[in-house]
Structure formats: C-alpha cells, structure tokens
Coordinates of C-alpha atoms and ligand atoms in Angstrom, one line a residue:
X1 CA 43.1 0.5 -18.3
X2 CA 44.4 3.4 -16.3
X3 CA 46.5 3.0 -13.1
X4 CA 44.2 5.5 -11.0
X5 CA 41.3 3.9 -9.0
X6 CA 38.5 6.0 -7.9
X7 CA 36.5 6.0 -4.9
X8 CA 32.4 6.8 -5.6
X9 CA 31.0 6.9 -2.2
X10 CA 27.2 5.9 -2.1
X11 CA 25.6 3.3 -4.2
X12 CA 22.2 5.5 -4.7
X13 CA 21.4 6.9 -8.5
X14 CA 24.1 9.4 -8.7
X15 CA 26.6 6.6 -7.3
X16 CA 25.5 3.7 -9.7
X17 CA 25.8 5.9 -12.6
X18 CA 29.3 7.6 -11.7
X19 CA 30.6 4.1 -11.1
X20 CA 29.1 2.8 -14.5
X21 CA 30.5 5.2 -16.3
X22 CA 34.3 5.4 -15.4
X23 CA 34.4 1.5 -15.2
X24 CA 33.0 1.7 -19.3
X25 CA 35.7 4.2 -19.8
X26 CA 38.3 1.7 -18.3
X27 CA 39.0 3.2 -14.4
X28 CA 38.7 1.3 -12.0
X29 CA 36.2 2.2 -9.4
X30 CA 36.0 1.5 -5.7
X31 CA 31.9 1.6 -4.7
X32 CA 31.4 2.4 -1.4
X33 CA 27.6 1.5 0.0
X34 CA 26.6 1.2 3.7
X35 CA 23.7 -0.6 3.6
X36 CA 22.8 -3.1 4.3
X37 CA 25.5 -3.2 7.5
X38 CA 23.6 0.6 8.2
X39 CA 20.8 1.7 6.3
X40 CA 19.1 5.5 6.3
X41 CA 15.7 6.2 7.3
X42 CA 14.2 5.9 3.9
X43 CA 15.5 3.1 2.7
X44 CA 14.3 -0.5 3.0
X45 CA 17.0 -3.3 1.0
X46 CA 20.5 -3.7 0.5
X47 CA 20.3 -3.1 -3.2
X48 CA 21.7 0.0 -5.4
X49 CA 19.6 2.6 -6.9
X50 CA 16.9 2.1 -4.5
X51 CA 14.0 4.4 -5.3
X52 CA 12.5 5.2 -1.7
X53 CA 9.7 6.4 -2.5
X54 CA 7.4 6.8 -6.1
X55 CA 8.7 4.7 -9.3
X56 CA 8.1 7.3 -11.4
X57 CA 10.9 9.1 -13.3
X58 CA 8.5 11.8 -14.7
X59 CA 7.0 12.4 -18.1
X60 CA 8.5 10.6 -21.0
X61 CA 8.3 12.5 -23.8
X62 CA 11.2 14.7 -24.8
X63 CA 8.9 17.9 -24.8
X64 CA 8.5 17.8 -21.5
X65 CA 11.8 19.0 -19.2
X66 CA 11.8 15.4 -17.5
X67 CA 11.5 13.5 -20.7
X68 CA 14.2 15.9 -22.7
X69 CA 16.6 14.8 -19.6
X70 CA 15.5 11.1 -19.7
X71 CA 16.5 11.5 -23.6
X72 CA 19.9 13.6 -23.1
X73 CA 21.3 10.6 -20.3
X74 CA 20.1 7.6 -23.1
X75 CA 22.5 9.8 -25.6
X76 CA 25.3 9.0 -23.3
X77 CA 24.8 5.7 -22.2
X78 CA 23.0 6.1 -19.2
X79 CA 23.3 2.8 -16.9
X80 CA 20.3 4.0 -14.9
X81 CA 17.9 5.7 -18.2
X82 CA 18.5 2.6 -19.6
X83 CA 17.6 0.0 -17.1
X84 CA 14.7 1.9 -16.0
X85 CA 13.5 1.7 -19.7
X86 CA 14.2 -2.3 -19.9
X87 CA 12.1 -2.4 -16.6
X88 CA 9.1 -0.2 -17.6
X89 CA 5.6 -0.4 -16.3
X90 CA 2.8 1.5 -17.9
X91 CA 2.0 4.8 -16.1
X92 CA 0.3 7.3 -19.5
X93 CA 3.2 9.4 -20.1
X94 CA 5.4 8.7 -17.5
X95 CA 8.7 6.7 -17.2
X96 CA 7.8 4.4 -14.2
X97 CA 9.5 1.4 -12.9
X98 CA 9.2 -1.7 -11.4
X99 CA 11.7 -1.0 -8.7
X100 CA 12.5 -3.8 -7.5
X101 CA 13.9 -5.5 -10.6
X102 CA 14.9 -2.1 -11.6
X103 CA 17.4 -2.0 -8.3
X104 CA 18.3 -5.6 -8.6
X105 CA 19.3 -5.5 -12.3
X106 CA 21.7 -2.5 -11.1
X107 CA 22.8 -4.1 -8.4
X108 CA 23.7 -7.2 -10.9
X109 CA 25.0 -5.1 -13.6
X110 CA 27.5 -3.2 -11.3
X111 CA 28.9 -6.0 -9.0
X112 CA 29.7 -7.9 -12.8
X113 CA 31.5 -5.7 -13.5
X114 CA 35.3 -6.4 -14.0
X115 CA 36.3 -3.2 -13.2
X116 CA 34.0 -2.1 -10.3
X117 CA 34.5 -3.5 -6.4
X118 CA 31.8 -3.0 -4.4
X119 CA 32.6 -2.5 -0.4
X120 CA 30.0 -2.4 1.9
X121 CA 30.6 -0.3 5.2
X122 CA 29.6 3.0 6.0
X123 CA 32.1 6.1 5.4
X124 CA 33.2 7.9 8.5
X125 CA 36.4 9.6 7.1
X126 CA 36.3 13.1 4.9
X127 CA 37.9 11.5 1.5
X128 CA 41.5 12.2 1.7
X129 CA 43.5 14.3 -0.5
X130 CA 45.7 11.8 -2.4
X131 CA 42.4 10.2 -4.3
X132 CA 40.0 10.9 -6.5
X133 CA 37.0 10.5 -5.1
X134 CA 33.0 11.4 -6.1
X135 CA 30.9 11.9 -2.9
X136 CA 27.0 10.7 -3.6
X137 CA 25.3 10.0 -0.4
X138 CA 22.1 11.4 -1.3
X139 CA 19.5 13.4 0.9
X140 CA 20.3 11.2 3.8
X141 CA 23.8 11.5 4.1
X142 CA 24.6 9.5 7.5
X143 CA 25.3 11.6 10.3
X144 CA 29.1 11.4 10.7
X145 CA 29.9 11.8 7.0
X146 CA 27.4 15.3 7.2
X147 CA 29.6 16.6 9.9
X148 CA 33.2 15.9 8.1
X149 CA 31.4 17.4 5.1
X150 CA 29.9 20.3 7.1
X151 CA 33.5 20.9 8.8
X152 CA 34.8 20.7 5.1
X153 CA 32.5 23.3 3.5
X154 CA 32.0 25.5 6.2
X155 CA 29.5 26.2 8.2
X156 CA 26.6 27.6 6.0
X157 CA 27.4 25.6 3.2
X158 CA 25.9 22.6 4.4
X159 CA 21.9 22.2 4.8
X160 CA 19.9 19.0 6.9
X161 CA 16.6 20.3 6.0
X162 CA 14.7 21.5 3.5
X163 CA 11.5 24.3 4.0
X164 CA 11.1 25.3 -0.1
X165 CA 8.4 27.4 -1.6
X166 CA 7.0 26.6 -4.4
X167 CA 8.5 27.8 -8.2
X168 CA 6.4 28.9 -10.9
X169 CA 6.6 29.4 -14.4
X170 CA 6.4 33.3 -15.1
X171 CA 4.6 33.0 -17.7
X172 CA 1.5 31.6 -16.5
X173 CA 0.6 34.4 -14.1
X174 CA -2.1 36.8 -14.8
X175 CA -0.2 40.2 -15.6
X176 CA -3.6 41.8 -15.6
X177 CA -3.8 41.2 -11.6
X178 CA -0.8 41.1 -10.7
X179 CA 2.0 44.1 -10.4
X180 CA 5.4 44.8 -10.1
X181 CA 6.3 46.6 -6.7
X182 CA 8.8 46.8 -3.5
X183 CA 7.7 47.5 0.1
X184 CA 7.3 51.2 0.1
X185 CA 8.7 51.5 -3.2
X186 CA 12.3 50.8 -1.7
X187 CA 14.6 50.2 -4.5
X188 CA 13.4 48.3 -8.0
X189 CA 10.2 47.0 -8.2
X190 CA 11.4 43.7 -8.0
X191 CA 8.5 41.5 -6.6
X192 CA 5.5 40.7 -8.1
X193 CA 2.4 40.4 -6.0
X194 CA -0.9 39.1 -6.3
X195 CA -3.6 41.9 -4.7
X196 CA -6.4 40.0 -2.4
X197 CA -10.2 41.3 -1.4
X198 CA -11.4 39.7 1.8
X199 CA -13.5 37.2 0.6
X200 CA -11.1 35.5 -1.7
X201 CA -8.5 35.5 1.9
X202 CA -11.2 34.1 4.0
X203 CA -12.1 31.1 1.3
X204 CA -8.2 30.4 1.0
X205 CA -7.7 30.3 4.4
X206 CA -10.6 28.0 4.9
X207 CA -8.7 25.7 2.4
X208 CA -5.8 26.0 3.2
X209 CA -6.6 24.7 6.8
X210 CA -8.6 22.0 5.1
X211 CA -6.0 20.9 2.9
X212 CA -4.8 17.7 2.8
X213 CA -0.8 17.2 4.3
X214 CA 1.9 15.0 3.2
X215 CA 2.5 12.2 5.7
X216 CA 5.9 12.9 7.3
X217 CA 8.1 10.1 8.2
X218 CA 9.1 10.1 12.1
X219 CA 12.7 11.3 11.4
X220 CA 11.4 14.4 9.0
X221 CA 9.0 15.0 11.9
X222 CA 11.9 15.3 14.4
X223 CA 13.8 17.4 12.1
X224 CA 10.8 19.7 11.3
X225 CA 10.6 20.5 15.1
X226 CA 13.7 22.4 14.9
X227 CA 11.9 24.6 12.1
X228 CA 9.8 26.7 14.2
X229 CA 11.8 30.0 12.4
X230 CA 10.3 28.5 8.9
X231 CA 6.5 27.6 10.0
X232 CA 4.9 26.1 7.0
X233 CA 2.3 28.6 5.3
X234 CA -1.2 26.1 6.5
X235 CA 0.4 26.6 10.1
X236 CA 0.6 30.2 10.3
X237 CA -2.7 30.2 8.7
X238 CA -4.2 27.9 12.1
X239 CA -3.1 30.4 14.2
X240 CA -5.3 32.8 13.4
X241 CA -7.7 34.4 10.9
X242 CA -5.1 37.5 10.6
X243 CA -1.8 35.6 11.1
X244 CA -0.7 35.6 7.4
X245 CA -1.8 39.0 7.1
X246 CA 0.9 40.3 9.3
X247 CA 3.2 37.8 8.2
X248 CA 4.0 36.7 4.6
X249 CA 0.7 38.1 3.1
X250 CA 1.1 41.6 4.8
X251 CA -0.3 44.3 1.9
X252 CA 1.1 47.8 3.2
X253 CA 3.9 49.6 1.5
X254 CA 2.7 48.1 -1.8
X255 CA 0.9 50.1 -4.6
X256 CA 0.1 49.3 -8.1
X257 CA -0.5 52.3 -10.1
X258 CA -3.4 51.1 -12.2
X259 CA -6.0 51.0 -8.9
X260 CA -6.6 54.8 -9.0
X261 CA -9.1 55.6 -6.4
X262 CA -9.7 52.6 -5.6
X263 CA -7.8 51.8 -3.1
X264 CA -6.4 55.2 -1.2
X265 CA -2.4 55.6 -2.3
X266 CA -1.9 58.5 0.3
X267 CA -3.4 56.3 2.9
X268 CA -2.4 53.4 2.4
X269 CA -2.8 52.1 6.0
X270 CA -6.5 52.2 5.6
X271 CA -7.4 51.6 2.0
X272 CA -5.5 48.7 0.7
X273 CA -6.0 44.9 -0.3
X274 CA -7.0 42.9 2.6
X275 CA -3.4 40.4 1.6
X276 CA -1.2 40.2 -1.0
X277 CA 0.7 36.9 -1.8
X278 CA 4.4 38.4 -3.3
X279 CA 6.3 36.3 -6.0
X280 CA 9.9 36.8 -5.8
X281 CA 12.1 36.1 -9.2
X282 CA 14.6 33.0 -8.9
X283 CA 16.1 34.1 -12.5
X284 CA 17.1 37.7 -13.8
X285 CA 14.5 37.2 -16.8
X286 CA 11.6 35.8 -13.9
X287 CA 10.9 32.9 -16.2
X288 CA 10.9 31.1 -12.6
X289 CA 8.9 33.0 -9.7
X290 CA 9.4 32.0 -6.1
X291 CA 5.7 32.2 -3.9
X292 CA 7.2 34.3 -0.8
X293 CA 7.0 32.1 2.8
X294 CA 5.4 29.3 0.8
X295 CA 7.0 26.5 2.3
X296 CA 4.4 23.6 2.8
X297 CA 3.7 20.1 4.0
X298 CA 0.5 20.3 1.6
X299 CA -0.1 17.3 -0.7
X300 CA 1.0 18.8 -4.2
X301 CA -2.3 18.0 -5.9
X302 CA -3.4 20.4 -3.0
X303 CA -1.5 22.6 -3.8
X304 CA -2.3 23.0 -7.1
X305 CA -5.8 23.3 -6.2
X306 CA -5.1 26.1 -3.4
X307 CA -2.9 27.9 -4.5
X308 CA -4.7 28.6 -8.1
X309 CA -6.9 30.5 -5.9
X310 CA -4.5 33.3 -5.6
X311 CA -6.2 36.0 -7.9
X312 CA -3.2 36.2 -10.9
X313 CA -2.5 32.6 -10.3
X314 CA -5.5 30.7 -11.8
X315 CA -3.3 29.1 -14.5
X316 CA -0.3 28.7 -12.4
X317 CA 2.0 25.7 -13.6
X318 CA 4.7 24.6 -11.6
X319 CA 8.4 24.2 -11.6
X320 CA 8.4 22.8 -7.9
X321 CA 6.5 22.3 -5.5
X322 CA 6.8 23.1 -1.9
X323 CA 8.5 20.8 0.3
X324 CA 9.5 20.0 3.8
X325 CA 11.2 17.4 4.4
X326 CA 15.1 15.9 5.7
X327 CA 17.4 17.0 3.1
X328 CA 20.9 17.1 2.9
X329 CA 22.2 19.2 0.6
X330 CA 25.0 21.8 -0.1
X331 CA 25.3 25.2 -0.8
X332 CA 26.6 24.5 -3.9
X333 CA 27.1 27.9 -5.8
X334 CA 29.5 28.5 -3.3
X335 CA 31.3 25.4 -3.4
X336 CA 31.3 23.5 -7.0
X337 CA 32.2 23.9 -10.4
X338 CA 30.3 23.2 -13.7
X339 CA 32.2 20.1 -13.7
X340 CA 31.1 19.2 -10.0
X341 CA 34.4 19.5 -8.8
X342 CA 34.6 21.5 -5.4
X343 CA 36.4 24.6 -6.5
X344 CA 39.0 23.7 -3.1
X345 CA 39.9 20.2 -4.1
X346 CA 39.9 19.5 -8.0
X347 CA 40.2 15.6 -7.3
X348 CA 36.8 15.9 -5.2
X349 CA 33.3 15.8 -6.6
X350 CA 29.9 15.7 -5.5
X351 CA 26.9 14.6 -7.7
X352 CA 23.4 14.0 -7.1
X353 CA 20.8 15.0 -4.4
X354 CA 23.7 16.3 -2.5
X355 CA 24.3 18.8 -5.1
X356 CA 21.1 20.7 -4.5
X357 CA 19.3 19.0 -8.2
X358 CA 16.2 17.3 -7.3
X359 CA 14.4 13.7 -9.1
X360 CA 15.7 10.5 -10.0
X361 CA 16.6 11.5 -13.8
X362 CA 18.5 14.4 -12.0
X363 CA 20.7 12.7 -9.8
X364 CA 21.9 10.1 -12.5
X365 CA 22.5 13.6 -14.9
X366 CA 24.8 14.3 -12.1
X367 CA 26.3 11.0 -11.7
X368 CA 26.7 11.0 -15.5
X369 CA 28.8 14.2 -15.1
X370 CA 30.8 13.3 -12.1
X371 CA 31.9 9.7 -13.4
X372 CA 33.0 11.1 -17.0
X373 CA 35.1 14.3 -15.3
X374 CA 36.3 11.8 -12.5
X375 CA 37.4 9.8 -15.4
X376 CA 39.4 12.1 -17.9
X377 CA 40.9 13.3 -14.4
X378 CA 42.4 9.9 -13.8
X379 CA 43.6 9.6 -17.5
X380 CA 45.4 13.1 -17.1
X381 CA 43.2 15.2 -19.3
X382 CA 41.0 18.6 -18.6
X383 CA 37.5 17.9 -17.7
X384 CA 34.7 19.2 -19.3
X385 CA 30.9 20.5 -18.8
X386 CA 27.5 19.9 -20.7
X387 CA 26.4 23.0 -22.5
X388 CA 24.1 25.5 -21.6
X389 CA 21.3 24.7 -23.9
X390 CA 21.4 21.3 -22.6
X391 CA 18.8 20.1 -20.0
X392 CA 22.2 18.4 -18.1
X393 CA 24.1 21.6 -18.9
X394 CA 21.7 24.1 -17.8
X395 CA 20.6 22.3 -14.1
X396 CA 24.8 21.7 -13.7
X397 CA 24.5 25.7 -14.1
X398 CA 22.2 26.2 -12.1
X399 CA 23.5 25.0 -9.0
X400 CA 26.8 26.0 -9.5
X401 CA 26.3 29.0 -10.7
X402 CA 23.1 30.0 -9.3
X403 CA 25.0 33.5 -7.3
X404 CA 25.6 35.0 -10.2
X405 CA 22.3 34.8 -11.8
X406 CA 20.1 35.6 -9.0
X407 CA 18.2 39.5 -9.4
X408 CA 18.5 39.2 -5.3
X409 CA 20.9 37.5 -3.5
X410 CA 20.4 38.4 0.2
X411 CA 16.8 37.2 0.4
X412 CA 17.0 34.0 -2.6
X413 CA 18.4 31.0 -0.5
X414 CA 19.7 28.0 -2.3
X415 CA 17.0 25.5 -2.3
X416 CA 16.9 22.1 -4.8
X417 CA 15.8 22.2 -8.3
X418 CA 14.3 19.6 -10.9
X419 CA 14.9 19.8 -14.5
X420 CA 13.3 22.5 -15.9
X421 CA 12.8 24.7 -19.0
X422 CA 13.1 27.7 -17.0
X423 CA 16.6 26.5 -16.6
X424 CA 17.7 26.8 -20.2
X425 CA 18.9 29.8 -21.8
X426 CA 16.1 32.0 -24.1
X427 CA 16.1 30.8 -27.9
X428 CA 17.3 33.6 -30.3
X429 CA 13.4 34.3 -31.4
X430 CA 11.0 34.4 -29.1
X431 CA 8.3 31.4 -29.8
X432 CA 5.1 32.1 -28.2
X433 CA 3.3 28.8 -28.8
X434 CA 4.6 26.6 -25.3
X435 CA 4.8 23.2 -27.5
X436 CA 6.6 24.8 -30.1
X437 CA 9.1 26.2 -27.6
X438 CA 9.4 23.1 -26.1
X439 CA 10.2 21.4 -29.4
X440 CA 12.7 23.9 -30.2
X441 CA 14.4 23.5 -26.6
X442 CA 14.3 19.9 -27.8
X443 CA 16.4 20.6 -31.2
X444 CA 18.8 23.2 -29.9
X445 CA 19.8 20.3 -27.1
X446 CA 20.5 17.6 -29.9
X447 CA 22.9 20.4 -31.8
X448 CA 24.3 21.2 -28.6
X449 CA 25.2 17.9 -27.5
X450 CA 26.2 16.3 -31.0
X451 CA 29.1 19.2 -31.1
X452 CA 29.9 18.3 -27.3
X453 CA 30.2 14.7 -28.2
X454 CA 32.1 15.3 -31.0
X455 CA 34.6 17.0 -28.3
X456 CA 34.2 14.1 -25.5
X457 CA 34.9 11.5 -27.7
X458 CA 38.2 13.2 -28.8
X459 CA 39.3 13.5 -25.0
X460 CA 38.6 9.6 -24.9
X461 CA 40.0 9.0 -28.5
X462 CA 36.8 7.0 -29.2
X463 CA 35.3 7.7 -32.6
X464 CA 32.6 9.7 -32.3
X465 CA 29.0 8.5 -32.3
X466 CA 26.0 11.0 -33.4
X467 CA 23.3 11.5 -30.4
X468 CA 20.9 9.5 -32.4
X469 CA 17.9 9.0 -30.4
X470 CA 16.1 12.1 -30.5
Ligands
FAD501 C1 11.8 10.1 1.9 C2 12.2 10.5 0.6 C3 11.3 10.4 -0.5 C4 11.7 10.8 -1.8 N1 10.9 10.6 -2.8 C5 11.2 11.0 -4.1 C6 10.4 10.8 -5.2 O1 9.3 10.3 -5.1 N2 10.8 11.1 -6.5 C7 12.1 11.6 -6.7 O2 12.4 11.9 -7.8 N3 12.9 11.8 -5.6 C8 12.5 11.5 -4.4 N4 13.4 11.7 -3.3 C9 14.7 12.2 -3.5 C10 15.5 11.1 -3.9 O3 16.2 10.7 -2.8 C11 16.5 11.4 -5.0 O4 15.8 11.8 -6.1 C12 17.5 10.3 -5.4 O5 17.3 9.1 -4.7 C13 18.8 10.9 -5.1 O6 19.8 10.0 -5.5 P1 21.2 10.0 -4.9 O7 22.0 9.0 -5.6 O8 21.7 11.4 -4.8 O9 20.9 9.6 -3.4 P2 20.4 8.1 -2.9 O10 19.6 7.5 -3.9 O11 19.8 8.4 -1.5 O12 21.8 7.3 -2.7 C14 22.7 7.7 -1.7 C15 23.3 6.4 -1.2 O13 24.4 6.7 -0.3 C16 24.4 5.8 0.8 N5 25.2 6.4 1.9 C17 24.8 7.5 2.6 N6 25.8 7.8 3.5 C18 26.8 6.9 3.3 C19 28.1 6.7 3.9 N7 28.5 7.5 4.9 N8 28.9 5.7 3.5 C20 28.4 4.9 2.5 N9 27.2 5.0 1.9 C21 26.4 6.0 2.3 C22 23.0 5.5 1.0 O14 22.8 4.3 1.7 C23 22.4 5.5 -0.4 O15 22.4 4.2 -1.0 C24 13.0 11.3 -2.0 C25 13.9 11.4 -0.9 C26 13.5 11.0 0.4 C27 14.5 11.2 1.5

C-alpha cells in the first residue's frame, strides 16, 4: 500500500472509475460526493454512477467507435464496462442498462472497498496544492466549485453552456454538389459548402420550423436565455423566410468553378444560389466537418431527417449531433495534458465530462486514465498516456491537443466530443470498404494497447496480462 491518499472529487462515471482503479492498484482514495446532502439539477438518488438520462452506453460491437471503447475499458478492468455488462438489458446492438442496479451495484462495490472512503459533502474549496487530487464533477459542476475552477483556469477556459453544431463524417458528403471555397476567395479554400435553389430552402425551412425540439429542463432553459448571441438554427429560421439567408446560409462571395454560366461569376450579387449551408473542417484531413451556425434544440432523429435535405448531405452520417444544453466544461487544449494533468499543477487532474469528452463509455475512458496516472504519481513514477491508435488514446488527444490540429483556430471553438473514428489517426493503406476500415481500426487498437500494457504493467511491476478480449 502506498502512504499517498488521493482525493477523486465527484462520485459520477469518471469519479467511480478513478477511485476504482487506484484503490485496485493499492492507493488509497478519498471519494468526495455531494449528493445526496446537495444534489444537481439532473440528478435524482444518492447513488454513484447515476445515469441521468438514457441507459444506453451506445453500440456494442467493437466496429462501431462506441463498442471499440466499451472493448478498450473491459481490457483494463473497467469497474464501470464491467458492471454495466453484469447488468445488461436487451436493446439490438446497444450496451444498455438497468440503471438502477447498475448504480447501486457501484455504489456497493466502491463503499466495500478497503481502500476507498466515501465522504459525502459538497466541495467548496479549489483542491489545494499539497494533494493529489482528480477533479470529476461532471456537466453540472455545483456553482461554487465552477467559480474556484473558473478563477483557476482563467477566464475563457471555463464554459457553463454548451450551443454545438453538428459533426459529420467527411466522407459521406456528396463531392459532386458540394465545393471547396472562402468568402470572396479570401485565403484557402477552406470551407465546404453545400449550393441551395429556392425550392429546396423553402421546403427546409418549412421543416425545420416543424421539427420536433428536445424538451429542455427548467435550468437549461434559464441558461439558454443568456444565449441570445448563439440563437439556435430553427430560431433564426422563425424569424423570417430570409433570416438564414443573411445569416449563416448567406451565398455571396462563394463560387464553385464547375457552374459556368450558370450562375453569373462576375455578378455574383444577382446570379447565385438562393443559400448555401458551409461545412467547416474540425481535423486538418476534414474526416470530421463542422455544419456552420448549426447549433440546435432539434430532436436528433430530426435532425437526421432535416438536415439530409441539404443538397450534398443526403447520406450524411454523424459524429455528433447538435446540442444545447447546461454544460460545464473546460477549455481543455489550453489547460491539460495527454495524461489529464493540468499542465500548471502536475498533482491536479480532471477526467470526464469536464474534460470536454462526451458519453458514458467516455467519461469512465477518462476516469480510467486519471485514476492509473493519479496512481503511479503517488507511487513516485512518470505517468503515462494511451496511444494514438487507441479509441482512449485518440479522444485523450483530442481534447488536449485539439489547438494543434485544428486547419482554423480563430473560428473552431472547443466544443465536446464522443468517441469517434474520425478521431484516430489514418491506417498506412487507405481501405475504402467502411467495415473493413473499422475492423482494421479494431486490430491496430489491440497491437497498440498489448505493447502499452506490456509498458503499464512494468511501471506497476505486475506481470503482464495480453488484452485478450477482442
Ligand atoms: C440532463 C443531462 C442529460 C444527459 N444525457 C446523457 C445521455 O443520455 N447519454 C450520455 O452518454 N450522456 C448524457 N449526459 C452527459 C452525462 O452527464 C455524461 O455522459 C456522464 O454522466 C458524465 O460523467 P461524469 O462522471 O463526468 O459526470 P457525472 O456523472 O455528472 O458525475 C459528477 C458527480 O460529481 C458530483 N458533484 C458535482 N459537484 C460536486 C462538488 N462540488 N462536490 C462533490 N461532488 C460534486 C455530482 O453530484 C455527480 O455525482 C447528460 C447530461 C445531462 C446534464
């Protein structure tokens, strides 16, 4: 056992996991929850790892971006993977829950544990310097923690709400519509847009009006009232037939060579598209395209349905979908490592929701992460991060690391992101077929993480164990 206790601040997925993991690894961990003395807005029991809203984890099987995550936390003795999969429901291909034995069996598990005390009061105080600690207080952070945090980070660094387009996968956009252009040519051509004829505005319009929202809770609605700078894209579209078309879907300055006389390039005042959606890219490659003042309280079957109506984006899948709702979350390019240390304190970590990662397999990945760094930083030792061509690896990347990736920093704001293949790095040979891709994603992970377990293990002096379960 090692002399070094650490604080994990939130009981939540990210929290459970973290404390699991470093108590396994012999640390002692203090878990800090404040419900149910205060709860958060979402929340509705005392118990840890509450899921507040669906039970679903997301697909199950391991060529899907979800499942190869679900698969990558089982490898490494996930507490909350592997309770979810003792208290499975059926749901087709999903991993869904019962969640309430699902909470209560982590809530057992962790408060059985010899190593683990669990303390139930609400955090005021910014951890202090002298301990390690692993901050997890999800999306609804309570208010007086968000400010120390805020007054922490700075300014900027800290977010309450978020207003997200959608993401999607560039390779399911029609190239033959759309075309590559800037505003007046200014610069690269480093947006792709999606050229609209009046009827095909006046028919999305009509639906998006029509479409059906998300049910906000009272507190999101409060929030959202401070949000009149980022209306969401049905709004602006109530407030008038041409509203989008001088906002977001405004088509002058932009040109694709191959209309010829069709439209009038010298002219372009008169003779151009009646509106032109504009993809921005969230990656260098643009295997992840960002739909430009997106940001929507639509249901997300909607907007599947609506948005396939842009001309180019009839096959659109999607990374994410658009989202407004209470969030907090950091900036964290700016402020973490790899490791999910803050690059200012090394004995400080955040993990989860927090971090910007989005979904319930997500938030453990991070927990996962922050409890085995927390730990070798207890025992002494360096700590470590998943690989690249993991899915863990590649989202940990991602938001830390998101600045120095991005084709366009000035305009892409850090926003939350799910697992995702878009996230990984491109295979040595290109491999058109998607499921064979997918697979192949799949098999580079296991290598990966085998070689990476092999290296864990020595920091730990365990003997290592092969990531069997793929
Ligand atoms: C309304 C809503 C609906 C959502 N629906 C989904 C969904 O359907 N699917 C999905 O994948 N994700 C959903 N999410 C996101 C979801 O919250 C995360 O995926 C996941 O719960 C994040 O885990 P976490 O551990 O980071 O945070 P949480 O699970 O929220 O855990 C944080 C914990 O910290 C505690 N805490 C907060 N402040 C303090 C403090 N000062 N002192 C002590 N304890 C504190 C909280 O009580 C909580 O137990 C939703 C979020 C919200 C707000």
């Amino acid at each position: 056992m090692v002399d070094k206790e650490v604080r994990v601040i939130g009981a939540g997925l990210a929290g459970s996991e973290a404390a699991w993991q470093l108590a396994n690894s012999g640390v002692r961990v203090k878990l800090v929850e404040m419900r149910p003395l205060k709860s958060t807005p979402a929340h509705h029991t005392c118990e840890f790892g509450e899921l507040v809203c669906s039970n679903s984890f997301g697909a199950l099987s391991p060529d899907r971006a979800a499942g190869l995550l679900q698969q990558e936390l089982r490898a490494f003795n996930s507490l909350i993977i592997n309770t979810a999969d003792k208290f499975a429901v059926p749901a087709g291909g999903a991993l869904a829950v019962d969640r309430s034995k699902f909470s209560c069996a982590l809530t057992e598990t962790l408060s059985n544990h010899p190593l683990i005390e669990i303390k139930r009061f609400e955090q005021l105080d910014f951890p202090s310097k002298e301990n390690i600690t692993i901050i997890a207080t999800g999306p609804l952070t309570s208010d007086e923690l968000s400010y120390k945090i805020k007054d922490f980070t700075g300014i900027n660094a800290c977010h309450f709400f978020d207003a997200a387009s959608p993401i999607i996968y560039g390779d399911t956009i029609n190239q033959e519509i759309v075309f590559k252009a800037s505003r007046y040519d200014k610069g690269d051509p480093a947006y792709l847009n999606c050229p609209m004829g009046k009827n095909d505005y006046i028919q999305f319009r009509n639906e998006l009006i029509e479409g059906e929202q998300a049910n906000l809770k009272d507190f999101e609605k409060e929030s959202a009232n401070f949000f009149e700078a980022c209306l969401p894209i049905e709004e602006i579209a109530r407030r008038g037939v041409d509203t989008m078309r001088f906002g977001p879907l405004k088509s002058i300055g932009l040109w694709d060579p191959k209309w010829g006389d069709l439209y009038d390039k010298e002219n372009r005042l008169k003779k151009r598209p009646h509106a032109i959606v504009q993809l921005r890219k969230e990656d260098l490659e643009g295997k992840l395209l960002n739909m430009v003042g997106f940001q929507t309280n639509l249901k997300w079957s909607e907007q599947k349905r609506i948005f396939r109506m842009i001309p180019g984006l009839e096959n659109a899948e999607f990374v994410r979908f658009g989202v407004m709702h209470r969030n907090t979350f950091l900036e964290s390019p700016k402020l973490l490592l790899p490791t999910l240390q803050f690059m200012k304190r090394e004995n400080l970590f955040a993990a989860g929701q927090i971090t910007g990662t989005e979904g319930y397999a997500a938030a453990a990945a991070g927990g996962l992460l922050a409890g085995i760094n927390a730990s070798l930083l207890a025992k002494g030792k360096k700590t470590v991060s998943f690989p690249s061509e993991s899915m863990i690896g590649s989202l940990m990347n991602f938001i830390s690391n998101r600045n120095k990736i991005m084709s366009n920093q000035k305009k892409n704001k850090f926003q939350p992101m799910p697992a995702s293949f878009g996230l990984v790095p491109e295979l040595n040979k290109r491999i058109k077929d998607k499921r064979l891709r997918y697979k192949a994603y799949q098999e580079r992970s296991k290598e990966a993480l085998n070689v990476f377990k092999r290296k864990l293990d020595s920091c730990f002096e365990k003997d290592h164990i092969l990531v069997e379960i793929y």
